[in-house]
Coordinates of C-alpha atoms in Angstrom, one line a residue:
X91 CA 128.1 87.2 147.1
X92 CA 129.5 85.8 143.8
X93 CA 126.8 85.6 141.2
X94 CA 126.5 82.6 138.9
X95 CA 127.2 83.8 135.3
X96 CA 127.2 80.3 133.7
X97 CA 124.0 81.2 131.8
X98 CA 126.2 83.8 130.0
X99 CA 128.7 81.3 128.5
X100 CA 129.0 82.0 124.8
X101 CA 127.9 78.5 123.8
X102 CA 124.7 78.9 125.8
X103 CA 123.9 82.3 124.2
X104 CA 124.6 80.8 120.8
X105 CA 122.1 77.9 121.4
X106 CA 119.4 80.3 122.4
X107 CA 119.7 82.3 119.2
X108 CA 117.1 81.5 116.5
X109 CA 118.5 79.3 113.7
X110 CA 118.4 82.0 111.0
X111 CA 120.3 84.4 113.3
X112 CA 122.9 81.6 114.0
X113 CA 123.3 81.0 110.2
X114 CA 123.8 84.7 109.7
X115 CA 126.4 84.9 112.5
X116 CA 128.1 81.7 111.3
X117 CA 128.4 83.2 107.8
X118 CA 130.0 86.3 109.3
X119 CA 132.3 84.1 111.4
X120 CA 133.6 82.3 108.2
X121 CA 134.2 85.7 106.5
X122 CA 136.1 87.2 109.5
X123 CA 139.8 87.2 108.9
X124 CA 140.4 87.5 112.7
X125 CA 138.7 84.2 113.4
X126 CA 141.3 81.8 111.8
X127 CA 142.1 79.8 115.0
X128 CA 138.4 79.4 115.8
X129 CA 137.6 78.5 112.1
X130 CA 140.1 75.6 112.3
X131 CA 138.4 74.4 115.4
X132 CA 135.0 74.8 113.8
X133 CA 136.2 72.7 110.8
X134 CA 137.2 70.0 113.2
X135 CA 133.8 70.2 115.0
X136 CA 131.9 70.0 111.7
X137 CA 134.0 67.2 110.4
X138 CA 133.5 65.1 113.6
X139 CA 129.8 65.7 113.7
X140 CA 129.1 65.2 110.0
X141 CA 131.6 62.3 109.7
X142 CA 133.4 64.3 107.0
X143 CA 137.2 64.6 106.5
X144 CA 138.4 68.1 107.6
X145 CA 139.7 68.7 104.0
X146 CA 136.1 68.1 102.7
X147 CA 134.7 70.7 105.2
X148 CA 137.4 73.2 104.1
X149 CA 136.3 72.8 100.5
X150 CA 132.7 73.6 101.2
X151 CA 131.2 77.0 100.2
X152 CA 131.0 79.4 103.2
X153 CA 127.2 79.3 103.1
X154 CA 127.2 75.5 103.6
X155 CA 129.8 75.8 106.4
X156 CA 127.6 78.4 108.0
X157 CA 124.5 76.2 107.9
X158 CA 126.5 73.2 109.3
X159 CA 128.0 75.4 112.1
X160 CA 124.7 76.8 113.0
X161 CA 123.2 73.4 113.2
X162 CA 125.8 71.8 115.4
X163 CA 124.3 70.6 118.7
X164 CA 127.3 71.7 120.7
X165 CA 129.7 74.5 120.0
X166 CA 132.8 75.4 122.1
X167 CA 132.8 78.7 123.9
X168 CA 135.7 79.9 121.8
X169 CA 133.9 79.4 118.5
X170 CA 130.6 80.8 119.9
X171 CA 132.3 83.8 121.4
X172 CA 134.1 84.6 118.1
X173 CA 130.8 84.2 116.1
X174 CA 128.9 86.4 118.5
X175 CA 131.6 89.1 118.2
X176 CA 131.6 88.8 114.3
X177 CA 127.8 89.1 114.3
X178 CA 127.7 92.2 116.5
X179 CA 130.5 94.0 114.7
X180 CA 128.8 93.4 111.4
X181 CA 125.1 93.8 112.3
X182 CA 124.8 95.8 115.5
X183 CA 127.4 98.6 115.5
X184 CA 124.8 101.4 115.8
X185 CA 123.4 99.8 118.9
X186 CA 126.8 99.1 120.3
X187 CA 127.8 102.7 119.8
X188 CA 124.5 104.0 121.3
X189 CA 125.0 101.9 124.4
X190 CA 128.6 103.1 124.9
X191 CA 127.5 106.7 124.3
X192 CA 124.8 106.3 127.0
X193 CA 127.5 105.2 129.4
X194 CA 130.0 107.9 128.3
X195 CA 132.6 105.2 127.3
X196 CA 134.9 106.4 124.4
X197 CA 134.6 104.2 121.3
X198 CA 135.2 104.1 117.6
X199 CA 132.1 103.1 115.8
X200 CA 130.9 100.8 118.7
X201 CA 134.4 99.4 119.5
X202 CA 135.7 100.4 122.9
X203 CA 138.8 102.5 122.3
X204 CA 140.6 101.8 125.6
X205 CA 142.3 98.5 126.5
X206 CA 140.6 98.5 129.9
X207 CA 137.2 100.0 130.8
X208 CA 136.3 101.0 134.3
X209 CA 133.3 99.1 135.7
X210 CA 130.3 101.3 135.0
X211 CA 128.1 102.6 137.8
X212 CA 125.2 100.2 138.4
X213 CA 122.6 103.0 138.2
X214 CA 124.1 104.2 134.9
X215 CA 124.0 100.7 133.6
X216 CA 120.3 100.3 134.4
X217 CA 119.5 103.6 132.8
X218 CA 121.6 102.9 129.7
X219 CA 120.1 99.4 129.2
X220 CA 116.5 100.8 129.6
X221 CA 117.2 103.6 127.1
X222 CA 118.7 101.1 124.6
X223 CA 115.8 98.8 125.0
X224 CA 113.4 101.7 124.2
X225 CA 115.3 102.3 120.8
X226 CA 116.2 98.7 119.6
X227 CA 114.4 95.4 119.4
X228 CA 114.4 93.5 122.8
X229 CA 116.0 90.3 121.5
X230 CA 118.9 92.3 119.9
X231 CA 119.5 94.3 123.1
X232 CA 119.3 91.2 125.3
X233 CA 121.8 89.3 123.1
X234 CA 124.2 92.3 123.0
X235 CA 124.1 92.8 126.8
X236 CA 124.5 89.1 127.5
X237 CA 127.4 89.0 125.0
X238 CA 129.1 91.8 127.0
X239 CA 128.7 89.8 130.2
X240 CA 130.1 86.7 128.5
X241 CA 133.1 88.6 127.1
X242 CA 134.1 90.5 130.2
X243 CA 132.2 89.5 133.3
X244 CA 134.4 91.6 135.6
X245 CA 133.3 94.8 133.9
X246 CA 129.8 93.9 132.8
X247 CA 128.4 91.6 135.4
X248 CA 126.0 94.4 136.5
X249 CA 124.1 93.7 133.3
X250 CA 123.3 90.1 134.3
X251 CA 120.4 90.9 136.5
X252 CA 118.8 93.6 134.4
X253 CA 115.4 92.9 132.8
X254 CA 116.7 93.9 129.4
X255 CA 119.2 91.0 129.5
X256 CA 116.6 88.3 130.5
X257 CA 114.9 87.6 127.2
X258 CA 118.0 85.9 125.9
X259 CA 118.3 83.8 129.0
X260 CA 114.7 82.5 128.9
X261 CA 114.2 81.9 125.2
X262 CA 114.5 78.5 123.5

């Protein structure tokens, strides 16, 4: 039976984040050199929504662009996914590393070292998610686990039904 993972689309996860967290993530997104393609798309989205010229958006300070991006009513999955990754890499590395350690997945400071990761055993996933939730705030754990599902559903779909992932799906 194929499970519906549409609730894990990056744009949906983004909308469920509190505004201040979205502003923080958007600021990290604008500072991320790996996000150039998505930044251009974001400039276009902000310009369209605010009825600005793209050149005007480009000239804004990053904190203003972050506030505008965080306040957009709709964000593409590509921009939201990149912003979520930027946020986790900057703010949640200890938690990312702890989760991968619990699963026995090799990593470098929370970044998975291998190109492909074998699908974790469901029981191991349950135990690792519960252990992580005992050590880190529930909203942070839920957002991280949901982001994993959104980034690689083939590997991480086992996280979708876990109670530790649910707070991010039911908030807002």
